XYZ file of C-alpha atoms in Angstrom:
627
model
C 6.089 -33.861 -5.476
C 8.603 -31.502 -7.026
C 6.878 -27.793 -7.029
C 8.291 -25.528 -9.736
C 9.036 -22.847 -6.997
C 8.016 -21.499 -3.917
C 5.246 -19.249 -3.531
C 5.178 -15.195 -1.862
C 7.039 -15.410 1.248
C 5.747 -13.102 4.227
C 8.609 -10.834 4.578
C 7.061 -7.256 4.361
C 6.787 -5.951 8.004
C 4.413 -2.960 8.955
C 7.207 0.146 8.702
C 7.634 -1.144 4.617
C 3.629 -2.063 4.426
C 3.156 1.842 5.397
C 5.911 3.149 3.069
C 4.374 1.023 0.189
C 0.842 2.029 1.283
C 1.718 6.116 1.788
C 3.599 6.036 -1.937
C 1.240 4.839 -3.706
C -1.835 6.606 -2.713
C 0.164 9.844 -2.125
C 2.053 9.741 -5.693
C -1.882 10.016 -7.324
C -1.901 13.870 -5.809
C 1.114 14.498 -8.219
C -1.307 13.182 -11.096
C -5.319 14.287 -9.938
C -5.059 17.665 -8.089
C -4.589 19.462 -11.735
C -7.348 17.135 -13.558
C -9.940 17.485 -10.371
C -8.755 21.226 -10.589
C -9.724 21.890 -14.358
C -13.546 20.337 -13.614
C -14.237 21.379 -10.149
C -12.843 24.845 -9.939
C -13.653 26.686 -6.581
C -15.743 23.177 -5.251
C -12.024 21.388 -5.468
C -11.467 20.911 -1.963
C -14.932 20.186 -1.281
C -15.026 16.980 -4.253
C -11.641 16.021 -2.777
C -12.687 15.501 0.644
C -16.171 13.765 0.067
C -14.032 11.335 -2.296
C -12.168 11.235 0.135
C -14.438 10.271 3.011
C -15.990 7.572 0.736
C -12.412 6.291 0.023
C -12.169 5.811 4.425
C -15.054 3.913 4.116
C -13.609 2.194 1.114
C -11.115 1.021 3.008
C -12.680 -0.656 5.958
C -14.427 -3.099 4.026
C -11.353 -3.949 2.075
C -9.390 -4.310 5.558
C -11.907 -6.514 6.830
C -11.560 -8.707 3.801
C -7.560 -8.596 3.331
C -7.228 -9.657 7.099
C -9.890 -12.778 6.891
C -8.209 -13.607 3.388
C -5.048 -12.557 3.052
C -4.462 -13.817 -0.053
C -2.858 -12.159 -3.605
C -6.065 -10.691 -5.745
C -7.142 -7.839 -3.590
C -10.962 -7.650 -4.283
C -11.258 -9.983 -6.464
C -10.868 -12.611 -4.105
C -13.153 -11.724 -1.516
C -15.874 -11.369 -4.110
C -14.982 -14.659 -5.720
C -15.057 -16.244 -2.470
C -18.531 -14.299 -1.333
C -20.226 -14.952 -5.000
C -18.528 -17.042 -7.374
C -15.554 -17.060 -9.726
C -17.482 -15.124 -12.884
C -18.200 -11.856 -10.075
C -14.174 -12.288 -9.183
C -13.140 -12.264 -12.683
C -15.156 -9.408 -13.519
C -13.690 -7.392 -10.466
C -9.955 -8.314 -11.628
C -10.624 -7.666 -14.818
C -11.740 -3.877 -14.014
C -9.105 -3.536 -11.195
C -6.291 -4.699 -14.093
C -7.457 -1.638 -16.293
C -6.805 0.030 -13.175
C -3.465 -0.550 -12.526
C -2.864 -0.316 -16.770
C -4.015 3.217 -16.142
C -1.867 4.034 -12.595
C 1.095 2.537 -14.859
C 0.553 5.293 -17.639
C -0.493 8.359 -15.894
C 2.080 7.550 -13.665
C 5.022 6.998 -16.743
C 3.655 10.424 -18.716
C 3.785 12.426 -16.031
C 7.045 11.462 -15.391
C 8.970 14.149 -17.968
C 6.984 17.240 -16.695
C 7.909 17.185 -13.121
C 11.198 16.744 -14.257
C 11.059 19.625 -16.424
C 9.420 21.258 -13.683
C 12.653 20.550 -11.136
C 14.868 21.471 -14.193
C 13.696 24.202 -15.955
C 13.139 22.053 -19.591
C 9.941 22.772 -21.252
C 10.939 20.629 -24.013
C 10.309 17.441 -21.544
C 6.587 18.598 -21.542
C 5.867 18.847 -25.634
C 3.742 16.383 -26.973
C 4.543 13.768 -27.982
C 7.950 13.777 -26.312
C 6.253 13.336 -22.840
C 4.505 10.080 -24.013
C 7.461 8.667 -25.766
C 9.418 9.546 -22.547
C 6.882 7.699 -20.558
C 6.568 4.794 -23.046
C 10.272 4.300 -22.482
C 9.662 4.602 -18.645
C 7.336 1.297 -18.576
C 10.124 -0.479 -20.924
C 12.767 0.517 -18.339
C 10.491 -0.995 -15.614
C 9.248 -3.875 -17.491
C 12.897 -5.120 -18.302
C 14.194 -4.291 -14.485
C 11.319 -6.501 -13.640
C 11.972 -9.555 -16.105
C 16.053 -9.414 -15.126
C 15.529 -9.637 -11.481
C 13.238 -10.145 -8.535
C 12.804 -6.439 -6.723
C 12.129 -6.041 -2.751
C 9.276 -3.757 -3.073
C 9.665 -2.375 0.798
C 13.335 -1.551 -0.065
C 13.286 1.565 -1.799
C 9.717 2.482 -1.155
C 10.470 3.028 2.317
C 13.335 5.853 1.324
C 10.629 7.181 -1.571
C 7.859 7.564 1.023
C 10.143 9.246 3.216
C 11.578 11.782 1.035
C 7.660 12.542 -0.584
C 6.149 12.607 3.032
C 9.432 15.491 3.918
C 8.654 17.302 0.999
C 5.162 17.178 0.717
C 5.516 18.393 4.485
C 7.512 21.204 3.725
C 5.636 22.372 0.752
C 2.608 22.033 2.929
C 3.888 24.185 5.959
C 4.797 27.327 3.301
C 1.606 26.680 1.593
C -0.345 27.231 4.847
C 2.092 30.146 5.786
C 1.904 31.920 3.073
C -0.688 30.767 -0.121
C -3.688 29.538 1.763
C -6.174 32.168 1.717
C -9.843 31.442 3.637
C -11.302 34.863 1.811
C -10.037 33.418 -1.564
C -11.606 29.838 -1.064
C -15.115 31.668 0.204
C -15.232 33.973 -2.767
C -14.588 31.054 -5.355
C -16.742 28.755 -3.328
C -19.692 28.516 -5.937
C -20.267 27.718 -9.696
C -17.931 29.794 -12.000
C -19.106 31.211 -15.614
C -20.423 28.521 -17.581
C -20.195 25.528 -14.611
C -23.022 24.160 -13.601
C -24.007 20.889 -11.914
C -23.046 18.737 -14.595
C -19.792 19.717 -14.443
C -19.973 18.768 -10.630
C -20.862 15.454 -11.793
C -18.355 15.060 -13.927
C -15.703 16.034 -11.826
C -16.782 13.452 -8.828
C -15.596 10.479 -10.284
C -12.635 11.768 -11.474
C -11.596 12.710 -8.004
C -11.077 9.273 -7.175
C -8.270 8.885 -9.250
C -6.720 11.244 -6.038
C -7.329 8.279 -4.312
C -5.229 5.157 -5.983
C -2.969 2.220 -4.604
C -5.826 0.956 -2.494
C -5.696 -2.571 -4.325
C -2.194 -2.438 -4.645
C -1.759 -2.851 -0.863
C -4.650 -5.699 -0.886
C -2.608 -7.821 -3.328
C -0.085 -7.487 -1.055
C -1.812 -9.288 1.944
C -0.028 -12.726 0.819
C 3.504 -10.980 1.583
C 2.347 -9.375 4.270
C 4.058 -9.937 7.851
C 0.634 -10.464 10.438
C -1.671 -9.047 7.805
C -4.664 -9.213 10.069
C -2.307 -6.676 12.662
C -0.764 -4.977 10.147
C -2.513 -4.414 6.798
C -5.310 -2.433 8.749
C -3.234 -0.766 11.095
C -0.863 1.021 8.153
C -3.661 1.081 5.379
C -6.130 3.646 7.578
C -2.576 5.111 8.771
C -1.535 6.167 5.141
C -5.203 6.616 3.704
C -6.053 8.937 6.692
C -2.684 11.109 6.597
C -2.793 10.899 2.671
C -6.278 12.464 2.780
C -5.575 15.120 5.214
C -2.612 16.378 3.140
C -4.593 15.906 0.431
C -7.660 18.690 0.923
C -5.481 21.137 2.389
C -2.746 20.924 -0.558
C -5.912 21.148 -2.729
C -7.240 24.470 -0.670
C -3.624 25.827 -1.104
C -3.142 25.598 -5.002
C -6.939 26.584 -5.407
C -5.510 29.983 -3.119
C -2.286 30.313 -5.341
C -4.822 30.326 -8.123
C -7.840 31.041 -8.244
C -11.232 30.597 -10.726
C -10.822 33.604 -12.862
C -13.867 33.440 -15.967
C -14.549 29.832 -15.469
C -10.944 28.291 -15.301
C -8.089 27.751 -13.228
C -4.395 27.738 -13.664
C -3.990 24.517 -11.985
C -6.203 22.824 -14.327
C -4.612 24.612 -16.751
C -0.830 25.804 -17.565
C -0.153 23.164 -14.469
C -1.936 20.512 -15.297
C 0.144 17.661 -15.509
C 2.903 19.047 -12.845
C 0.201 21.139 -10.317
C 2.670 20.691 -7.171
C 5.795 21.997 -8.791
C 3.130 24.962 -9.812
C 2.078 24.739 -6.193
C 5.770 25.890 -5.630
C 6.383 28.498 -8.087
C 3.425 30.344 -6.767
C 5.677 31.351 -3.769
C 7.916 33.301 -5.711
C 7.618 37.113 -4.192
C 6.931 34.936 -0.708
C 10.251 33.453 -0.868
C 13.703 34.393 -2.036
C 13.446 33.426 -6.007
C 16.589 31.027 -5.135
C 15.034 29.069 -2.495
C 11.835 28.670 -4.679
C 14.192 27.231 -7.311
C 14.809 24.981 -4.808
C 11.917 23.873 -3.477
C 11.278 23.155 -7.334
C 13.605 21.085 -8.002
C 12.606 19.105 -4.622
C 8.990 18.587 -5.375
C 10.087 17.984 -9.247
C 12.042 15.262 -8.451
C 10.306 13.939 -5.624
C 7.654 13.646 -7.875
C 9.455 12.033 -10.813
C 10.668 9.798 -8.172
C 7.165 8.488 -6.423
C 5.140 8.169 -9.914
C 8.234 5.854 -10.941
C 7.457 3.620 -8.013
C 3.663 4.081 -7.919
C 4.199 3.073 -12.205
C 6.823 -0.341 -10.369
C 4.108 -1.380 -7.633
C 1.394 -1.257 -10.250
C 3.367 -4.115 -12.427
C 3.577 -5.283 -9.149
C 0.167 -5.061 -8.625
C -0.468 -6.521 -12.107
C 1.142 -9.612 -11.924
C -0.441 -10.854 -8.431
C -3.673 -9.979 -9.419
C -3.575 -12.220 -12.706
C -1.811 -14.738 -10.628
C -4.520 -14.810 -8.638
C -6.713 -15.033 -11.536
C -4.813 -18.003 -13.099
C -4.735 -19.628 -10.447
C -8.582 -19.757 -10.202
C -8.684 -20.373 -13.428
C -9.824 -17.400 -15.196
C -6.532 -16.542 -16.983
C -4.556 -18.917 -18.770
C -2.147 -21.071 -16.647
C 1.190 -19.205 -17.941
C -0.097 -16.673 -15.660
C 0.033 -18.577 -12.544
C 3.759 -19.332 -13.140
C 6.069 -18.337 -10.395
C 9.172 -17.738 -12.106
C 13.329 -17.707 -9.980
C 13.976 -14.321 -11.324
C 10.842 -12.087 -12.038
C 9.122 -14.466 -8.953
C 5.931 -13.787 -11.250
C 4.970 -14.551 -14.494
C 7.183 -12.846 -17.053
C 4.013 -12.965 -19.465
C 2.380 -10.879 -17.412
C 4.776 -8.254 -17.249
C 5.261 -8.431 -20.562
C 1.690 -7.930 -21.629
C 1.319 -5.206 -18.419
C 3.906 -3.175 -20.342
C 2.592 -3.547 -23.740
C -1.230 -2.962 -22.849
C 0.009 0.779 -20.713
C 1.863 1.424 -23.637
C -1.137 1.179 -25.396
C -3.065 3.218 -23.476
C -0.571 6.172 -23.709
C -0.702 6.061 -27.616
C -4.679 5.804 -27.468
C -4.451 8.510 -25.200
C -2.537 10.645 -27.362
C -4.431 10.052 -30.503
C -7.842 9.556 -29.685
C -7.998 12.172 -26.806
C -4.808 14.757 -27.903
C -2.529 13.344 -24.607
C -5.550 14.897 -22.031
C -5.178 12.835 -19.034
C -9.085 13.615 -18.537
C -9.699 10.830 -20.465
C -7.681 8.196 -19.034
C -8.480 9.740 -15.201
C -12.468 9.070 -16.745
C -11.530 5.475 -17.701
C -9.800 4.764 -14.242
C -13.467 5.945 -12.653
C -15.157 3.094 -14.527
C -13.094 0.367 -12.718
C -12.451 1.635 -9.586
C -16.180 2.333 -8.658
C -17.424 -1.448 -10.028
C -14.437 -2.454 -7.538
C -15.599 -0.521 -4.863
C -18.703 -1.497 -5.507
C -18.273 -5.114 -5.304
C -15.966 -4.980 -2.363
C -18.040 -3.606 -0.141
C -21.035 -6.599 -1.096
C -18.682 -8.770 -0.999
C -18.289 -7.848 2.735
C -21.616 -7.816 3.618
C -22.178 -11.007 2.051
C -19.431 -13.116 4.152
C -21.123 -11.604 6.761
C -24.305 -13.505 6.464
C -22.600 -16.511 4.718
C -19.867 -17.411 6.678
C -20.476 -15.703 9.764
C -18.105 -18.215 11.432
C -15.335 -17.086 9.521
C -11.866 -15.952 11.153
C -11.983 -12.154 10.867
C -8.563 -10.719 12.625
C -10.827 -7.089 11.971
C -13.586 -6.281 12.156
C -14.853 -3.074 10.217
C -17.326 -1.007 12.670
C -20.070 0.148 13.548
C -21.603 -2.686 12.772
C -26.195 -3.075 12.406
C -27.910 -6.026 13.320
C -30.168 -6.653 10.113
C -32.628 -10.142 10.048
C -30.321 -12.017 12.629
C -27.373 -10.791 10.638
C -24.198 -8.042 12.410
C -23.912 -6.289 9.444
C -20.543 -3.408 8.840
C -22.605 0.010 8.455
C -19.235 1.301 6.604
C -20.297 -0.720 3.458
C -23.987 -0.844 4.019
C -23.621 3.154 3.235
C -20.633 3.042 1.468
C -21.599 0.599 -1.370
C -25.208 2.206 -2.814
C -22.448 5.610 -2.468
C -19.841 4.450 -4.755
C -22.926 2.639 -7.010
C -24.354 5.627 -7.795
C -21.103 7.424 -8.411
C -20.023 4.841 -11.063
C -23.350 5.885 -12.524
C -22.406 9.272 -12.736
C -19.288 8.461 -14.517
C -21.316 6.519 -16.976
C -23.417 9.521 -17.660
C -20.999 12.127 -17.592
C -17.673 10.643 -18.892
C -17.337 9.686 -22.366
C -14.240 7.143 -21.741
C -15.915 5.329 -19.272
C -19.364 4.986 -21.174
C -17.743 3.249 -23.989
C -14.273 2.163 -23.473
C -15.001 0.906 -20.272
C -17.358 -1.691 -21.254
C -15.884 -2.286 -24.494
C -12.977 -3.801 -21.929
C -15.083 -5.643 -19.759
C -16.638 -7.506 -23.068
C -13.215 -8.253 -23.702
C -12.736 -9.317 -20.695
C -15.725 -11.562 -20.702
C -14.782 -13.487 -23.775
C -11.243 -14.203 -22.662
C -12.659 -15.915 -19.676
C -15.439 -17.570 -21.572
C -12.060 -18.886 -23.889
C -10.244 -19.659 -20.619
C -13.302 -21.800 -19.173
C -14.211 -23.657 -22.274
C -10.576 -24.742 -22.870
C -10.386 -26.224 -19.228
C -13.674 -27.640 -19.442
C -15.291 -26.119 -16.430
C -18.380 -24.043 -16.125
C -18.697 -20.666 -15.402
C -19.840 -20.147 -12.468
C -17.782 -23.287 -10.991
C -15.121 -22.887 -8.200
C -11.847 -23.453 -9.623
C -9.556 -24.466 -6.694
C -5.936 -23.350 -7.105
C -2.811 -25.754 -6.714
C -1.693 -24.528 -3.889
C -5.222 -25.076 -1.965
C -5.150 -28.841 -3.007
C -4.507 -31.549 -0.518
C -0.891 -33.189 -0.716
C -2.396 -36.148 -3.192
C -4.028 -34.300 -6.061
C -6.883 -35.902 -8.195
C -5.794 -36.485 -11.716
C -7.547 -37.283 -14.458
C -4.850 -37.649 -17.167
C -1.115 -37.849 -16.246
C 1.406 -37.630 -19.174
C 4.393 -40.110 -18.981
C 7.088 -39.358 -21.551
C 8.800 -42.921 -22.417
C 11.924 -43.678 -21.760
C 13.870 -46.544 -22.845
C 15.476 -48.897 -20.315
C 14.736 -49.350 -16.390
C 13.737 -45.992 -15.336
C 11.182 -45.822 -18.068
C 9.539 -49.191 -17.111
C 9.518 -47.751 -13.416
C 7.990 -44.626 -14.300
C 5.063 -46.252 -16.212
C 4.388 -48.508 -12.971
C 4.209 -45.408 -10.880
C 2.470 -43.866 -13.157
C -0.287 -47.031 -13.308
C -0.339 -46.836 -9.957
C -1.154 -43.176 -9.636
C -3.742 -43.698 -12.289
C -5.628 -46.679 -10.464
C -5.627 -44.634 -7.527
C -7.399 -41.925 -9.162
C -9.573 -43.578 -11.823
C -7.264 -41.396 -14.252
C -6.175 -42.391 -18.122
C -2.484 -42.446 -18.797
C -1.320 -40.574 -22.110
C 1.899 -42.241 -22.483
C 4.254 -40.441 -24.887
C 7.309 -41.253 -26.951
C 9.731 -38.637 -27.845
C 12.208 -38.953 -31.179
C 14.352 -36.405 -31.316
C 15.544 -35.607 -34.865
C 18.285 -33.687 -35.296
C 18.514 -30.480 -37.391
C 20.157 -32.030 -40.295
C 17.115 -34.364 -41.229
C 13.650 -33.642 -42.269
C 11.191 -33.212 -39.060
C 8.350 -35.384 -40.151
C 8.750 -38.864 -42.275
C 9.014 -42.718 -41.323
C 11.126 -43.276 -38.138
C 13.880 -46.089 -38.974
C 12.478 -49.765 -38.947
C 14.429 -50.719 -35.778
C 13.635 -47.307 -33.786
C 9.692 -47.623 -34.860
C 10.352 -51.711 -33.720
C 11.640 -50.518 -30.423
C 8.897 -47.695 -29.876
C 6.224 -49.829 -30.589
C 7.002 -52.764 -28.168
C 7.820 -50.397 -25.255
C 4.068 -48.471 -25.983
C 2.891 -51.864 -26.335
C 4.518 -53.581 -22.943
C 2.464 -49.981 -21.266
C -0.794 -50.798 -22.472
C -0.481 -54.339 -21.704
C 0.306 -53.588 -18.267
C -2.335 -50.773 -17.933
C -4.923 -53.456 -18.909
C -3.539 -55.928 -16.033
C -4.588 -53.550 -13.289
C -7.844 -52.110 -15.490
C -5.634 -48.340 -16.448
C -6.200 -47.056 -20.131
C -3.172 -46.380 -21.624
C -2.917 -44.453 -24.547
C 0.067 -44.190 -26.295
C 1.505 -41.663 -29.142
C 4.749 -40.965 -31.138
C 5.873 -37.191 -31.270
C 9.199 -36.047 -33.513
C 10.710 -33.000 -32.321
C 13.697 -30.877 -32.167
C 13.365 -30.609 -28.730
C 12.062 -33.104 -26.165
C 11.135 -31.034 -23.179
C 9.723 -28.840 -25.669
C 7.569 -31.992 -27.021
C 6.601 -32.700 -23.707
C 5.556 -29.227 -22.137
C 3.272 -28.640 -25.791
C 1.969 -31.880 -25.511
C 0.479 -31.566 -22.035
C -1.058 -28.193 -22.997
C -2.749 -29.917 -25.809
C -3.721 -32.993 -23.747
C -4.782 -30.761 -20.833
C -2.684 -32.622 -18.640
C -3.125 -32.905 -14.988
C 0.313 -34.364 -14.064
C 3.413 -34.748 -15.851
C 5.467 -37.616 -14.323
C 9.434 -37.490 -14.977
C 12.221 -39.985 -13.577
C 15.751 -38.257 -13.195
C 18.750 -40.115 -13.699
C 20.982 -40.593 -10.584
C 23.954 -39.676 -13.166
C 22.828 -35.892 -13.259
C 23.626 -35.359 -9.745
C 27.081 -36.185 -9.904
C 27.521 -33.105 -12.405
C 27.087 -29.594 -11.565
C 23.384 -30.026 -11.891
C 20.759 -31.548 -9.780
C 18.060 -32.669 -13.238
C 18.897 -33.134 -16.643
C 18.043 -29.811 -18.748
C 14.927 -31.633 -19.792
C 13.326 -32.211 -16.362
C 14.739 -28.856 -15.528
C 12.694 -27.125 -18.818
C 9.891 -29.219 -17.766
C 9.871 -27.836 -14.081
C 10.016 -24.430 -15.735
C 7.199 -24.270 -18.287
C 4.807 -27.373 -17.255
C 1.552 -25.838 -17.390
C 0.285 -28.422 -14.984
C 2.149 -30.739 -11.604
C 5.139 -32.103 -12.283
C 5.778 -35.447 -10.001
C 10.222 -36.400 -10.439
C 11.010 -39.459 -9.512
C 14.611 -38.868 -8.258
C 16.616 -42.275 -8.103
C 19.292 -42.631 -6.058
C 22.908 -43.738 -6.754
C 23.555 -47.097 -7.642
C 20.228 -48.400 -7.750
C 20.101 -49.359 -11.554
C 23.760 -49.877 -11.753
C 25.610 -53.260 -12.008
């Protein structure tokens, strides 16, 4: 059986998988520590460590899952395979707002660390910074769609050169900003702040905290994912958090709560390292701060690009996974030679974060508050799920091959239970219910996108015929003879179209399946698309269909035959399949097509490339029909 391409190959090793994992997560300090700022105040460091701390526990529930399945869909496909495909949707569907909002926080903040590095306030004005980051995601999208990109390639020199430079401006910032006395005097509610301002800026801390899932879609492309994945994802999460805190204690000492704000949540919002930076000028020779400026600038500009790549990235497994399951369309599960994924899903990635950074700008005035509120809803129902989804393997497939094993683990009714996600999951539960009561954005957008989300995969399920709840098994989990239940055989005229409908009767018998057998005319541009075929065309058409059905009915096969005109015939056949719902297209290629420069004819080869179902070929070989 002819595949339409390979699948993810295993070729990121555990140096790239840490790179990959320590960019991501680090590049969401360039984007949180001023929006966590502005609502904490003087409790900053304290909201970014407890987030952080749940984040750790976060994370050894989704190791344990990643190494028993590593498969593309992250959390989604643990809690598919612990519940059932409706709880796996739901957690993509959350986890894709996710990454839409990674991609434009990411892209908008973009322009002001560069202005930062360069001195260009201009970069900053609204709206220029959104139409700058707008034209980011474009840039991205089309590198994306024009060739396949080696992810561990240049994240490994990004990571580097943010891990030196959020070193260095660490070291100074301990040297000479952090201030205990400072940190103990603001350490308290400011004028005005009070604990529902706590609340509200809990869940917004996690957006410190990103590129968690992004690794976990990774897992299929992983080298040893049950070695690996775990080893480098506590690796970067623990060094990430660490750096995280005490950068947060040192901008909180370069500026402190003075009547109930902060300039990091402030003037420095959207660039609070470069800020970070400036506030050692009388420290430092003005010159070298200039230069440390321009380092953290463009080291930031530089890691939000590639945390705004790996979230297309991120993106496009995750609704592979999806279509595969059968909870997205089937364009999405395309594998594609030069994107590798699904170009519609870049596509509609880039389109839906450009989207969000016009919404942002008009409904909420550019504040990235709002988006940062929005990310909360997702992430926390993610969490959330994750961690059950744990537990429940645990008791349900006990057996199961688990290369780690998240500890401590409790003993609970004859079940070994991981204590990480026994305390971790009612933790992140009840912060997602903060963010519902505190954060506008996520108490209304956020399920207004889940009911969207709902009734695309209500659409999805109907139009396959399969139930809700029911276990879709992808294509690549089938065994090596799939069952069919309709297989499309386009008609061809002479002896490889009588051998394809035998094989394709045979296949059919074999698998109780009907045979939709399909004639082609291709009318050429200069005539009128539909009318009456010519008498000895519609003569010849109707005696092959009939010849089918008569030999269907020999070996007990229904055969159902049909007459398409069209401008294009692999067109015809690819749109007829979709609206046959097609199990199996089978083709016969033409021994003559291999002694040109190409191996099919361009219509097996533009079947191979958009079938929305399995494509069988029946390659002859030379000399067979000849003579």
């Amino acid at each position: 059986m002819a595949r339409k391409l390979r699948g993810f190959e295993r070729v990121i090793d555990a140096p790239a998988l840490f790179a990959i994992a320590y960019g991501e997560i680090a590049s969401s300090l360039y984007i949180a520590l001023g929006i966590v700022a502005g609502a904490a105040l003087g409790f900053t460091p304290l909201v970014l460590l407890v987030t952080g701390a749940i984040f750790l526990l976060v994370s050894l529930s989704y190791a344990e899952g990643t190494a028993a399945l590593p498969e593309t869909g992250g959390a989604a496909t643990f809690v598919r395979r612990a519940f059932n495909d409706l709880a796996g949707f739901v957690t993509g569907w959350v986890l894709f707002l996710d990454f839409l909002i990674v991609m434009a926080l990411s892209a908008v903040f973009v322009p002001h660390y560069l202005a930062g590095a360069f001195g260009t306030p201009s970069l900053r004005e609204s709206p220029w910074d959104a139409i700058i980051g707008c034209l980011i995601i474009v840039a991205i999208a089309g590198v994306r769609l024009a060739r396949r990109t080696r992810l561990h390639l240049g994240s490994l020199a990004v990571a580097l050169l943010d891990l030196v430079v959020q070193g260095l401006l660490l070291v100074l910032g301990l040297a000479f900003l952090l201030s205990p006395s400072t940190l103990g005097h603001g350490f308290g509610f400011a004028d005005g702040q009070s604990w529902t301002d706590l609340a509200f800026a809990l869940p917004l801390a996690m957006l410190a905290y990103t590129g968690l899932e992004t690794i976990a879609n990774l897992a299929e492309e992983a080298r040893e994912p049950g070695r690996n994945l775990p080893r480098t994802l506590f690796s970067a999460i623990g060094l990430v958090v660490l750096v995280t805190v005490l950068i947060g204690a040192i901008g909180l000492s370069a500026y402190p709560v003075s009547n109930g704000k902060t300039a990091l949540g402030e003037q420095w919002l959207e660039l609070p390292l470069v800020g970070i930076a400036a506030s050692l000028d009388g420290s430092l020779p003005s010159q070298l701060v200039d230069v440390l400026k321009l380092l953290v600038g463009v080291s930031g500009a530089l890691i939000l690009v590639a945390a705004a790549t790996t979230s297309v990235s991120g993106i496009t497994r995750l609704t592979y996974s999806l279509a595969e399951h059968g909870s997205l369309p089937r364009e999405f599960a395309r594998l594609e030679r030069r994107a590798v994924v699904s170009s519609e899903a870049i596509l509609i990635a880039a389109g839906l974060a450009i989207g969000l950074i016009v919404l942002n700008e008009v409904a909420a005035g550019g504040d990235p508050a709002f988006l940062a509120s929005l990310y909360s809803f997702g992430v926390l129902i993610a969490f959330t799920a994750a961690q059950l989804a744990v537990i429940r393997l645990r008791m349900r497939e006990p057996d199961l091959a688990r290369p780690f094993l998240a500890r401590p683990s409790v003993r609970i009714r004859g079940h070994s239970l991981p204590l990480a996600a026994l305390v971790g999951a009612p933790l992140t539960a009840a912060v997602w219910v903060l963010a519902l009561i505190t954060h506008p954005g996520a108490r209304y957008a956020g399920p207004v996108w889940l009911a969207g989300g709902l009734v695309v995969f209500v659409g999805v399920r109907r139009s396959r015929r399969r139930g809700l709840l029911e276990h879709v098994t992808p294509v690549s989990e089938l065994p090596a003879v799939s069952a069919f239940e309709r297989i499309l055989v386009p008609m061809k005229v002479g002896d490889i179209g009588e051998e394809m409908v035998a094989t394709a009767i045979a296949l059919a018998k074999e698998h109780d399946a009907t045979i939709e057998a399909l004639t082609v005319v291709r009318v050429p541009r200069k005539f009128e698309l539909e009318g009456e075929l010519p008498p000895e065309i519609a003569a010849r058409v109707d005696a092959s269909l009939e010849e089918a059905r008569a030999l269907g009915a020999d070996y007990g096969v229904e055969v159902r035959g049909e007459v398409v005109r069209a401008r294009s015939i692999g067109h015809a056949i690819v749109d007829e399949a979709i609206r046959r719902d097609a199990d199996l297209i089978l083709l016969g290629s033409s021994p003559r097509w291999r002694r040109q420069s190409r191996f099919f004819s361009p219509t097996v080869d533009f079947v191979l490339r958009r079938a929305p179902c399995e494509v069988l070929v029946v390659a002859f070989p030379d000399g067979i029909f000849e003579g």
